[in-house]
Coordinates of C-alpha atoms in Angstrom, one line a residue:
M1 CA -127.3 10.9 -7.6
N2 CA -129.1 13.9 -6.2
L3 CA -126.9 14.8 -3.2
F4 CA -129.6 17.1 -1.8
S5 CA -132.2 14.4 -1.4
P6 CA -132.5 13.0 2.2
H7 CA -132.0 9.4 1.1
A8 CA -128.9 10.2 -1.0
R9 CA -127.3 12.2 1.8
R10 CA -127.8 9.4 4.3
S11 CA -126.5 6.8 1.9
L12 CA -123.3 8.8 1.1
L13 CA -122.6 9.5 4.7
R14 CA -123.1 5.9 5.7
R15 CA -120.6 4.9 3.1
L16 CA -118.1 7.5 4.3
R17 CA -118.5 6.4 7.9
H18 CA -117.0 3.0 7.0
L19 CA -114.0 4.3 5.0
P20 CA -110.5 4.1 6.6
L21 CA -109.4 6.8 9.1
L22 CA -107.6 8.8 6.4
S23 CA -111.0 9.7 4.9
F24 CA -112.3 11.1 8.2
S25 CA -111.6 14.7 7.5
F26 CA -113.0 14.4 4.0
S27 CA -116.2 13.0 5.4
L28 CA -116.5 15.9 7.8
L29 CA -116.1 18.4 4.9
V30 CA -118.8 16.6 2.9
A31 CA -121.1 16.5 5.9
A32 CA -120.7 20.2 6.3
A33 CA -121.4 20.8 2.6
L34 CA -124.6 18.8 2.6
P35 CA -127.5 20.7 4.1
H36 CA -129.1 19.2 7.2
A37 CA -127.2 15.9 6.9
D38 CA -125.8 14.2 9.9
A39 CA -123.4 11.3 10.3
G40 CA -125.7 9.3 12.4
A41 CA -128.4 9.5 9.7
Q42 CA -131.0 8.9 12.3
T43 CA -134.0 11.0 13.4
S44 CA -136.9 10.4 15.6
T45 CA -139.3 11.4 12.8
G46 CA -139.6 10.8 9.1
P47 CA -138.2 13.1 6.4
S48 CA -141.5 15.1 6.2
G49 CA -141.8 15.5 10.0
G50 CA -144.2 12.6 10.2
P51 CA -143.5 9.2 11.9
P52 CA -140.0 7.7 11.4
S53 CA -139.1 5.2 8.8
P54 CA -136.4 2.5 8.7
D55 CA -134.4 4.8 6.4
A56 CA -134.7 7.7 8.9
W57 CA -133.5 5.4 11.6
G58 CA -130.2 4.7 9.8
Y59 CA -130.8 1.3 8.2
S60 CA -128.9 0.5 5.0
T61 CA -130.7 -0.8 1.9
H62 CA -129.7 -4.1 0.4
A63 CA -127.4 -2.3 -2.1
E64 CA -125.8 -0.3 0.8
L65 CA -125.2 -3.5 2.9
M66 CA -123.6 -5.2 0.0
A67 CA -121.3 -2.2 -0.5
R68 CA -120.4 -2.3 3.2
M69 CA -119.4 -6.0 2.9
R70 CA -117.1 -5.2 0.0
D71 CA -115.6 -2.3 1.9
V72 CA -114.7 -4.7 4.7
A73 CA -113.0 -7.0 2.2
R74 CA -111.0 -4.1 0.8
E75 CA -110.0 -2.7 4.2
A76 CA -108.8 -6.1 5.5
P77 CA -106.9 -7.7 2.6
G78 CA -105.7 -11.2 3.3
R79 CA -108.1 -11.6 6.2
A80 CA -111.5 -10.8 4.6
E81 CA -113.0 -12.4 1.5
V82 CA -116.4 -11.7 0.1
R83 CA -118.2 -13.8 -2.5
T84 CA -121.6 -14.3 -4.0
I85 CA -123.4 -17.4 -2.9
G86 CA -126.7 -16.9 -4.7
T87 CA -129.3 -14.6 -6.1
S88 CA -132.8 -13.9 -4.6
R89 CA -136.0 -14.6 -6.5
G90 CA -136.1 -10.8 -7.2
G91 CA -132.6 -10.8 -8.7
R92 CA -130.7 -9.3 -5.7
E93 CA -127.3 -10.8 -4.9
I94 CA -126.6 -12.7 -1.6
L95 CA -123.1 -12.2 -0.4
L96 CA -121.0 -14.1 2.1
L97 CA -118.1 -12.5 4.0
E98 CA -115.4 -14.7 5.5
L99 CA -113.1 -13.2 8.1
K100 CA -110.0 -15.1 9.2
P101 CA -108.1 -14.5 12.5
A102 CA -105.1 -12.1 12.2
G103 CA -102.1 -14.1 11.1
G104 CA -104.4 -17.2 10.7
S105 CA -104.0 -19.9 8.2
T106 CA -105.8 -19.7 4.8
D107 CA -107.3 -23.2 5.0
R108 CA -110.7 -24.1 6.2
S109 CA -110.1 -23.9 9.9
P110 CA -113.0 -24.2 12.4
A111 CA -115.6 -21.5 12.0
L112 CA -118.7 -19.9 13.3
L113 CA -121.5 -18.8 10.9
V114 CA -123.6 -15.7 11.6
A115 CA -126.8 -15.3 9.5
G116 CA -129.2 -12.4 9.4
G117 CA -132.2 -11.1 7.5
V118 CA -133.7 -14.6 6.9
D119 CA -137.1 -13.2 7.8
G120 CA -137.5 -10.0 5.7
R121 CA -139.1 -8.1 8.5
H122 CA -136.1 -8.3 10.8
L123 CA -133.9 -5.5 9.6
A124 CA -132.0 -5.3 12.9
G125 CA -130.6 -8.8 12.3
A126 CA -129.0 -7.8 9.1
E127 CA -127.6 -4.7 10.6
L128 CA -126.3 -6.6 13.7
A129 CA -124.5 -9.2 11.6
M130 CA -123.0 -6.4 9.4
R131 CA -121.8 -4.4 12.4
M132 CA -120.2 -7.5 14.0
A133 CA -118.3 -8.1 10.8
E134 CA -117.1 -4.5 10.7
Q135 CA -116.1 -4.4 14.3
A136 CA -114.2 -7.7 14.0
A137 CA -112.4 -6.5 10.8
R138 CA -111.3 -3.3 12.6
G139 CA -110.0 -5.3 15.5
E140 CA -112.5 -3.9 18.0
G141 CA -113.2 -6.2 20.9
P142 CA -111.7 -9.6 21.5
E143 CA -109.1 -11.0 19.1
L144 CA -110.6 -13.7 16.9
S145 CA -109.4 -17.3 17.5
H146 CA -111.6 -18.9 14.8
R147 CA -112.9 -18.0 11.4
L148 CA -116.1 -16.0 11.3
V149 CA -118.5 -16.4 8.3
F150 CA -121.2 -13.8 7.8
V151 CA -124.3 -13.9 5.6
P152 CA -125.9 -10.7 6.9
L153 CA -128.9 -10.6 4.4
V154 CA -130.4 -13.9 3.3
N155 CA -133.8 -12.4 2.2
P156 CA -133.0 -9.2 0.4
D157 CA -136.4 -9.0 -1.4
G158 CA -138.4 -8.9 1.8
Y159 CA -135.9 -6.7 3.5
D160 CA -135.9 -4.0 0.8
R161 CA -139.7 -3.5 1.0
A162 CA -139.1 -1.5 4.2
F163 CA -137.4 1.1 1.9
A164 CA -140.2 1.1 -0.7
S165 CA -142.9 3.6 -1.0
P166 CA -145.0 3.2 1.0
S167 CA -142.7 1.5 3.5
H168 CA -144.1 -1.7 4.9
L169 CA -142.8 -4.9 6.4
R170 CA -143.1 -8.2 4.5
D171 CA -141.5 -11.4 5.4
G172 CA -141.5 -12.9 1.9
N173 CA -139.3 -12.6 -1.2
D174 CA -140.5 -11.6 -4.7
H175 CA -142.0 -15.0 -5.6
P176 CA -145.6 -14.2 -6.5
Q177 CA -148.0 -16.2 -4.3
D178 CA -151.7 -16.7 -4.5
L179 CA -152.2 -16.5 -0.7
D180 CA -156.0 -16.5 -0.8
R181 CA -156.2 -19.2 -3.5
D182 CA -158.5 -17.2 -5.8
G183 CA -156.4 -17.8 -8.9
L184 CA -154.8 -14.4 -8.7
S185 CA -151.6 -13.1 -7.0
G186 CA -150.8 -9.7 -5.7
E187 CA -154.3 -8.3 -6.3
D188 CA -154.9 -7.2 -2.7
P189 CA -151.9 -5.2 -1.4
F190 CA -151.6 -2.7 1.3
E191 CA -152.6 1.0 0.7
D192 CA -151.3 4.1 2.4
L193 CA -154.6 5.7 3.1
D194 CA -153.3 8.6 5.3
G195 CA -150.5 9.4 2.9
N196 CA -147.7 9.4 5.5
G197 CA -145.5 7.0 3.5
L198 CA -145.9 4.1 6.0
I199 CA -148.2 1.2 6.3
T200 CA -149.6 1.1 9.8
W201 CA -153.1 0.2 11.2
I202 CA -156.7 1.1 10.5
R203 CA -159.3 1.3 13.3
V204 CA -163.0 1.4 12.4
E205 CA -165.8 2.1 14.8
D206 CA -167.5 -1.3 15.2
P207 CA -169.2 -2.5 18.5
A208 CA -168.5 -6.1 17.3
G209 CA -164.9 -5.4 16.4
G210 CA -163.4 -6.9 19.5
H211 CA -161.1 -3.9 20.4
R212 CA -161.2 -0.7 22.4
I213 CA -159.0 2.3 22.8
D214 CA -156.6 1.8 25.8
S215 CA -157.8 4.2 28.5
D216 CA -154.3 4.6 29.8
D217 CA -152.6 5.2 26.4
P218 CA -154.8 6.3 23.5
R219 CA -152.1 5.3 21.0
R220 CA -152.9 1.7 21.7
M221 CA -155.8 -0.5 20.7
V222 CA -156.4 -3.4 23.2
P223 CA -158.7 -6.4 23.1
A224 CA -162.0 -5.8 24.9
D225 CA -162.5 -8.1 27.9
F226 CA -166.3 -8.7 27.8
A227 CA -166.0 -10.8 31.0
K228 CA -165.0 -7.6 32.8
G229 CA -167.8 -5.5 31.2
E230 CA -165.5 -3.8 28.7
P231 CA -167.5 -3.0 25.5
A232 CA -165.7 -3.3 22.2
T233 CA -165.6 0.0 20.2
H234 CA -163.4 -0.7 17.2
R235 CA -162.3 -3.2 14.6
V236 CA -158.5 -3.2 13.9
L237 CA -156.9 -4.0 10.5
M238 CA -153.7 -3.4 8.7
E239 CA -153.8 -0.3 6.6
G240 CA -155.5 -0.9 3.2
V241 CA -158.7 -1.8 1.5
D242 CA -160.4 -5.0 0.3
N243 CA -159.4 -4.7 -3.4
D244 CA -160.8 -8.1 -4.5
G245 CA -164.0 -7.9 -2.5
D246 CA -163.5 -11.2 -0.7
G247 CA -164.0 -9.9 2.8
S248 CA -160.3 -10.0 3.7
F249 CA -157.9 -7.1 3.8
N250 CA -154.4 -7.0 2.3
E251 CA -154.2 -10.8 2.3
D252 CA -152.7 -11.1 -1.1
G253 CA -150.0 -8.5 -1.6
P254 CA -146.8 -8.6 -3.7
G255 CA -144.6 -11.6 -2.9
G256 CA -143.7 -13.9 -1.4
V257 CA -142.2 -16.8 0.4
N258 CA -140.9 -16.3 3.9
I259 CA -137.4 -17.8 3.6
D260 CA -137.4 -18.6 7.3
R261 CA -140.4 -20.9 6.7
N262 CA -139.0 -22.6 3.6
F263 CA -136.2 -24.8 5.2
A264 CA -136.6 -28.5 5.4
F265 CA -137.0 -29.4 9.1
E266 CA -140.7 -29.6 10.1
Y267 CA -141.4 -27.7 6.9
P268 CA -144.9 -26.2 7.3
I269 CA -146.5 -27.7 4.2
F270 CA -149.5 -25.9 2.8
R271 CA -149.1 -23.0 5.2
E272 CA -149.1 -19.4 4.0
A273 CA -145.8 -18.0 2.8
S274 CA -144.0 -21.3 3.2
G275 CA -143.5 -21.9 -0.5
D276 CA -144.5 -24.6 -2.9
Y277 CA -142.2 -27.1 -1.3
A278 CA -139.3 -27.2 1.1
A279 CA -136.2 -25.4 -0.2
S280 CA -138.2 -24.2 -3.2
E281 CA -136.5 -20.8 -3.0
P282 CA -133.1 -19.8 -4.3
E283 CA -132.3 -17.9 -1.1
T284 CA -133.0 -21.1 1.0
R285 CA -130.7 -23.2 -1.2
A286 CA -128.0 -20.6 -1.3
L287 CA -127.7 -20.5 2.5
M288 CA -127.8 -24.3 2.9
D289 CA -125.3 -24.9 0.1
A290 CA -122.9 -22.5 1.8
L291 CA -123.4 -24.4 5.1
Y292 CA -122.9 -27.8 3.6
A293 CA -119.9 -26.6 1.5
D294 CA -118.0 -25.6 4.7
P295 CA -117.9 -28.6 7.0
A296 CA -115.6 -26.7 9.4
I297 CA -118.5 -24.6 10.5
Y298 CA -119.0 -25.7 14.1
A299 CA -121.9 -23.5 15.2
V300 CA -124.5 -21.2 13.6
L301 CA -125.9 -18.0 15.2
T302 CA -129.1 -16.7 13.5
F303 CA -130.6 -13.3 14.0
G304 CA -134.3 -13.3 13.7
P305 CA -137.6 -13.5 15.5
G306 CA -136.7 -16.7 17.3
L307 CA -134.8 -17.3 20.6
N308 CA -133.2 -20.4 22.2
L309 CA -130.5 -18.6 24.2
D310 CA -132.7 -17.4 27.0
K311 CA -132.8 -20.6 29.1
A312 CA -131.2 -24.0 29.2
P313 CA -132.9 -26.5 26.9
A314 CA -135.3 -29.0 28.4
G315 CA -134.1 -32.6 28.8
N316 CA -136.7 -34.4 26.8
G317 CA -134.7 -35.8 23.9
G318 CA -133.0 -39.1 24.6
G319 CA -132.3 -40.0 21.0
G320 CA -134.3 -43.2 20.8
E321 CA -137.2 -41.6 19.0
R322 CA -137.8 -42.5 15.3
K323 CA -138.1 -38.8 14.5
I324 CA -135.8 -36.6 16.6
T325 CA -137.5 -33.3 17.5
A326 CA -135.5 -32.3 20.6
L327 CA -131.8 -31.8 21.3
L328 CA -129.8 -34.9 22.0
P329 CA -128.2 -35.2 25.4
A330 CA -124.6 -34.2 24.4
D331 CA -126.0 -31.3 22.4
R332 CA -128.1 -30.1 25.3
S333 CA -125.0 -29.7 27.3
S334 CA -123.3 -27.6 24.6
V335 CA -126.4 -25.4 24.2
A336 CA -126.7 -25.0 28.0
Q337 CA -123.1 -23.7 28.0
A338 CA -124.0 -21.3 25.2
V339 CA -127.0 -20.0 27.2
E340 CA -124.7 -19.4 30.2
L341 CA -122.2 -17.5 28.0
Y342 CA -124.9 -15.5 26.3
A343 CA -126.3 -14.3 29.7
E344 CA -122.8 -13.1 30.7
A345 CA -122.1 -11.3 27.4
V346 CA -125.5 -9.8 26.4
K347 CA -127.4 -7.4 28.7
G348 CA -131.0 -7.9 29.6
V349 CA -131.6 -11.5 28.5
S350 CA -134.2 -12.0 31.2
A351 CA -136.3 -9.3 29.5
A352 CA -136.3 -11.1 26.2
P353 CA -139.7 -12.2 25.0
A354 CA -140.5 -15.9 24.5
L355 CA -139.9 -16.7 20.9
P356 CA -140.1 -20.5 20.0
L357 CA -138.3 -21.5 16.9
P358 CA -140.9 -22.2 14.2
G359 CA -141.0 -25.1 11.8
G360 CA -139.2 -24.5 8.5
S361 CA -136.7 -22.1 10.0
F362 CA -133.0 -22.0 9.2
A363 CA -132.1 -22.2 12.9
Q364 CA -133.9 -25.5 13.3
T365 CA -132.7 -27.0 10.0
A366 CA -129.1 -26.1 10.7
Y367 CA -129.2 -28.4 13.7
Y368 CA -131.6 -31.2 12.8
H369 CA -130.6 -31.6 9.1
A370 CA -127.1 -30.1 8.9
G371 CA -125.8 -31.3 12.3
R372 CA -124.4 -28.0 13.5
L373 CA -124.8 -26.5 16.9
S374 CA -127.6 -23.9 16.2
L375 CA -128.2 -20.8 18.3
A376 CA -130.9 -18.2 17.6
T377 CA -131.7 -14.7 18.9
P378 CA -133.4 -11.5 17.8
G379 CA -130.2 -9.7 19.1
W380 CA -132.2 -6.8 20.4
W381 CA -135.5 -6.4 22.2
P382 CA -137.1 -3.6 24.2
P383 CA -135.5 -3.6 27.7
A384 CA -137.7 -4.0 30.7
M385 CA -138.4 -0.7 32.3
D386 CA -138.6 0.0 36.0
G387 CA -141.8 -1.6 37.4
S388 CA -142.6 -3.5 34.2
E389 CA -142.6 -7.2 33.8
A390 CA -139.7 -8.9 31.9
G391 CA -140.3 -11.4 29.3
G392 CA -143.7 -11.9 27.8
S393 CA -144.8 -12.8 24.3
A394 CA -143.4 -11.7 21.0
T395 CA -143.7 -8.0 20.1
G396 CA -145.1 -6.7 16.9
V397 CA -147.6 -9.6 16.4
S398 CA -150.8 -7.8 17.3
Q399 CA -152.1 -4.6 18.8
G400 CA -152.7 -4.7 22.5
T401 CA -150.0 -7.1 23.8
D402 CA -148.0 -6.6 27.0
A403 CA -144.8 -6.5 25.0
E404 CA -146.3 -3.6 23.0
E405 CA -146.9 -1.7 26.3
R406 CA -143.2 -2.3 27.3
L407 CA -142.1 -1.2 23.8
L408 CA -144.0 2.1 24.2
A409 CA -142.6 2.7 27.7
W410 CA -139.0 2.2 26.5
A411 CA -139.5 4.5 23.5
D412 CA -141.1 7.2 25.7
A413 CA -138.1 7.0 28.0
E414 CA -135.7 7.3 25.1
G415 CA -137.6 10.2 23.5
L416 CA -138.4 8.1 20.4
E417 CA -141.7 8.5 18.4
I418 CA -142.8 5.0 17.4
S419 CA -146.4 5.6 16.6
A420 CA -148.3 7.5 14.0
P421 CA -151.2 9.8 15.2
W422 CA -154.6 8.4 14.5
T423 CA -155.8 10.3 11.4
P424 CA -159.3 10.2 10.0
V425 CA -159.5 8.6 6.5
E426 CA -162.3 7.8 4.1
H427 CA -162.4 4.1 3.9
P428 CA -164.3 2.8 0.8
D429 CA -165.2 -0.5 2.6
F430 CA -166.8 1.3 5.6
P431 CA -168.9 4.1 4.1
G432 CA -170.5 6.3 6.7
R433 CA -168.4 4.9 9.6
K434 CA -165.5 6.7 11.3
A435 CA -162.2 5.2 10.2
E436 CA -158.7 6.3 11.3
A437 CA -155.1 5.3 10.2
G438 CA -152.2 5.3 12.7
G439 CA -151.0 3.4 15.7
I440 CA -147.8 1.8 16.6
L441 CA -145.3 1.4 13.7
P442 CA -145.0 -2.3 12.9
F443 CA -141.3 -2.1 12.1
A444 CA -140.4 -0.5 15.4
A445 CA -141.1 -3.7 17.4
W446 CA -137.9 -5.4 16.3
N447 CA -135.9 -2.7 14.6
P448 CA -134.7 0.2 16.8
P449 CA -132.6 3.1 15.5
V450 CA -129.3 1.6 14.4
S451 CA -127.4 3.5 17.1
Y452 CA -128.9 1.1 19.6
L453 CA -127.3 -1.8 17.7
E454 CA -123.7 -0.8 17.9
E455 CA -123.3 -1.9 21.5
A456 CA -125.4 -5.0 20.9
A457 CA -123.1 -6.0 18.0
G458 CA -120.1 -5.7 20.4
E459 CA -121.8 -7.8 23.0
H460 CA -122.6 -10.6 20.4
L461 CA -119.0 -10.5 19.2
A462 CA -117.9 -11.0 22.8
F463 CA -120.3 -13.9 23.1
L464 CA -118.9 -15.6 20.0
D465 CA -115.4 -15.1 21.4
A466 CA -116.4 -16.7 24.7
L467 CA -118.1 -19.5 22.7
S468 CA -115.0 -20.1 20.6
A469 CA -112.9 -20.4 23.8
R470 CA -115.0 -23.5 24.8
M471 CA -115.0 -25.1 21.4
P472 CA -113.4 -28.5 21.0
D473 CA -109.6 -28.8 20.8
L474 CA -108.1 -32.1 19.8
A475 CA -104.6 -32.8 21.0
F476 CA -102.1 -35.6 21.6
A477 CA -102.3 -36.4 25.3
D478 CA -99.6 -39.1 25.5
E479 CA -97.2 -41.0 23.3
K480 CA -95.1 -44.1 24.0
V481 CA -92.6 -46.1 21.9
E482 CA -91.6 -49.6 23.0
P483 CA -88.7 -51.4 21.2
L484 CA -89.6 -55.1 20.8
G485 CA -86.4 -56.2 19.2
N486 CA -85.5 -57.2 15.6
G487 CA -86.5 -53.7 14.4
L488 CA -90.1 -54.0 15.7
Y489 CA -91.7 -51.2 17.7
R490 CA -95.0 -50.7 19.5
V491 CA -96.2 -47.2 19.0
T492 CA -99.1 -46.0 21.3
V493 CA -100.7 -42.6 21.1
S494 CA -103.6 -41.1 23.0
V495 CA -105.9 -38.4 21.5
M496 CA -107.9 -36.1 23.8
N497 CA -110.5 -33.4 23.4
R498 CA -109.2 -30.6 25.6
G499 CA -112.2 -28.3 24.8
R500 CA -115.4 -27.9 26.9
M501 CA -117.7 -29.0 24.1
S502 CA -117.9 -32.1 21.9
T503 CA -115.9 -32.3 18.8
H504 CA -119.2 -32.1 16.8
T505 CA -122.8 -32.6 17.6
E506 CA -124.3 -35.8 18.7
I507 CA -127.0 -35.4 16.0
G508 CA -124.2 -35.0 13.5
D509 CA -123.3 -38.6 14.0
R510 CA -126.9 -39.6 13.5
I511 CA -127.6 -37.8 10.3
R512 CA -124.1 -38.5 8.9
W513 CA -123.6 -35.0 7.4
V514 CA -120.8 -34.1 9.8
E515 CA -117.3 -35.5 9.2
R516 CA -116.0 -38.0 11.8
I517 CA -112.7 -37.9 13.6
V518 CA -109.9 -39.4 11.6
T519 CA -106.7 -40.7 13.2
E520 CA -104.1 -41.8 10.6
I521 CA -100.5 -43.1 10.8
S522 CA -98.1 -42.3 8.0
L523 CA -94.8 -44.3 7.7
D524 CA -91.3 -43.3 6.6
R525 CA -89.6 -44.9 3.7
G526 CA -88.4 -48.3 4.7
Q527 CA -91.0 -48.7 7.4
S528 CA -93.9 -51.1 7.4
L529 CA -97.0 -51.7 9.5
A530 CA -96.9 -55.1 11.2
A531 CA -100.2 -54.7 13.1
G532 CA -102.9 -52.2 13.5
R533 CA -105.1 -50.2 11.0
P534 CA -103.5 -47.3 9.3
L535 CA -106.7 -45.2 9.6
H536 CA -109.3 -45.0 12.4
L537 CA -112.7 -43.3 12.3
R538 CA -114.7 -42.5 15.3
D539 CA -117.8 -40.5 16.3
A540 CA -117.9 -37.3 18.4
M541 CA -115.5 -37.1 21.3
G542 CA -116.9 -35.4 24.4
P543 CA -115.1 -32.8 26.5
G544 CA -112.2 -34.3 28.3
E545 CA -112.7 -37.7 26.5
S546 CA -109.7 -39.5 25.1
Q547 CA -108.9 -42.6 23.0
T548 CA -105.8 -44.6 22.7
Y549 CA -104.4 -46.1 19.4
S550 CA -101.6 -48.6 19.1
W551 CA -99.6 -50.0 16.1
L552 CA -96.7 -52.3 15.5
V553 CA -94.2 -50.7 13.2
R554 CA -91.2 -52.4 11.6
G555 CA -88.1 -50.3 10.7
K556 CA -86.4 -47.2 11.9
G557 CA -87.2 -43.7 10.8
T558 CA -89.7 -41.0 11.5
L559 CA -93.4 -41.7 11.3
S560 CA -96.2 -39.2 11.8
V561 CA -99.6 -39.6 13.4
E562 CA -102.3 -37.1 12.3
V563 CA -105.7 -36.5 14.0
R564 CA -108.2 -34.4 12.1
C565 CA -111.8 -33.3 12.3
A566 CA -113.4 -30.6 10.2
T567 CA -114.7 -28.8 13.2
T568 CA -111.5 -28.9 15.2
G569 CA -108.7 -28.7 12.6
T570 CA -105.7 -31.0 12.2
R571 CA -102.9 -31.9 14.6
R572 CA -99.8 -33.8 13.6
L573 CA -97.2 -35.7 15.8
A574 CA -93.8 -36.8 14.6
I575 CA -92.3 -39.8 16.3
D576 CA -88.7 -41.0 15.8
L577 CA -87.9 -44.7 15.9
D578 CA -84.2 -45.2 16.5

């Protein structure tokens, strides 16, 4: 490793930052010895003084994230366990980190799953999930009451393209795709025409191009409104050339399948980057296999460009439809509670953009096909500035959106440079016409400097703690023994859900992937069951709901009644018959 390269310095210091406290003084010595390195590993500009890159803003590469996961496991022995759940199409490992409560049992107790980096463009989601795991392992914030399961980076192929040269965002993995259906794949990638190491935008003078320079902020290109007499002056494209001469630009670059469009629910068949068929990709199968293998996972929190925690769900799903495409009534209640808790724990939810969950996403499939309570959020968004309108549409989709204006206002207030200056370039597809590369950096829309994510990680950890406090809690509410004579006893037991959410989702009972509640009686030696079934199964039990079971037992001794459900754990009651 060349310690004097900027990337190597940042990588080493990031690793040192996550070592135990005994290494603190050593890390300071190393920082002093490395010229121009700083522990934050973040700058407002790139390494050559140009626009910033994800690396300059402190993001870890895939390899560095995997090392941080293993560091957590080493620093929290007995509580943290890391294991490989799969390998990406490009050969990169996908790790899962399981964190148990301090002093908790080693069995599969109820859990919450946190997933990030499913869409390769969303670097912040992977960083947020990783920081939540690190904070929880260090005991920062609330004490855990349930297991936490983290898969911070599901799509490492797409994620690592942000650290390639040139740096560019791609949602897909390394599975070659013929996106323009010309019999070739990867023949029309992006090109860094201005040589700044980043893929940004190209604007070309064109009166039919549909865009103009924003008169209030020349960094922006905005749609021309012909109805208002605004003439178009430019055409706007992603940076690159038309390599295959088909009239489209950069439409068939390297990779890939967007993993967050490759899941089974409402799979977008025949759509770009969705894959050959649902769950065609090893990353998709690895995450779903991990979810199905752990039936104790009660809820899933997915970081990505989708949001269902900004408002209570609409009441348009009654459960009588042949194809269920909306939350069932009991599940709407649980999600509504989660929305309430999210607004209390996470700042500025009212400023979040509207981000409907797309078909083929993990967040949708986790609910509709795996039966888990599924919550989704980008985790971070540009906060509303004074005088600006909250909400809006998704940022980073196109030049000229209101959300883009808010992003620039926030960055200016924070002193962050998130645009590249418009620089003249020679564009081979537009000879004799003025072409310039620059504009707002595509990665900046969702991915701020990582220093802004530390507080956000703590807020989301507090949200999960508040959510776990409302999770179901099965308990024995009442017991009664009635001697009937001749060694015969009537045993009556009531089981109650003391939590504020159902024991599992209503849709879980419909799709039959979620384990039902089991109530079972076990007899002592010499005892026999005169009446009643030894084992009872039932569907989800709502908050405050109870059910009573009764048996006739012959013979003295100590019997036990056990109630168990994967998403609530197991409770046992011993009853003496004298």
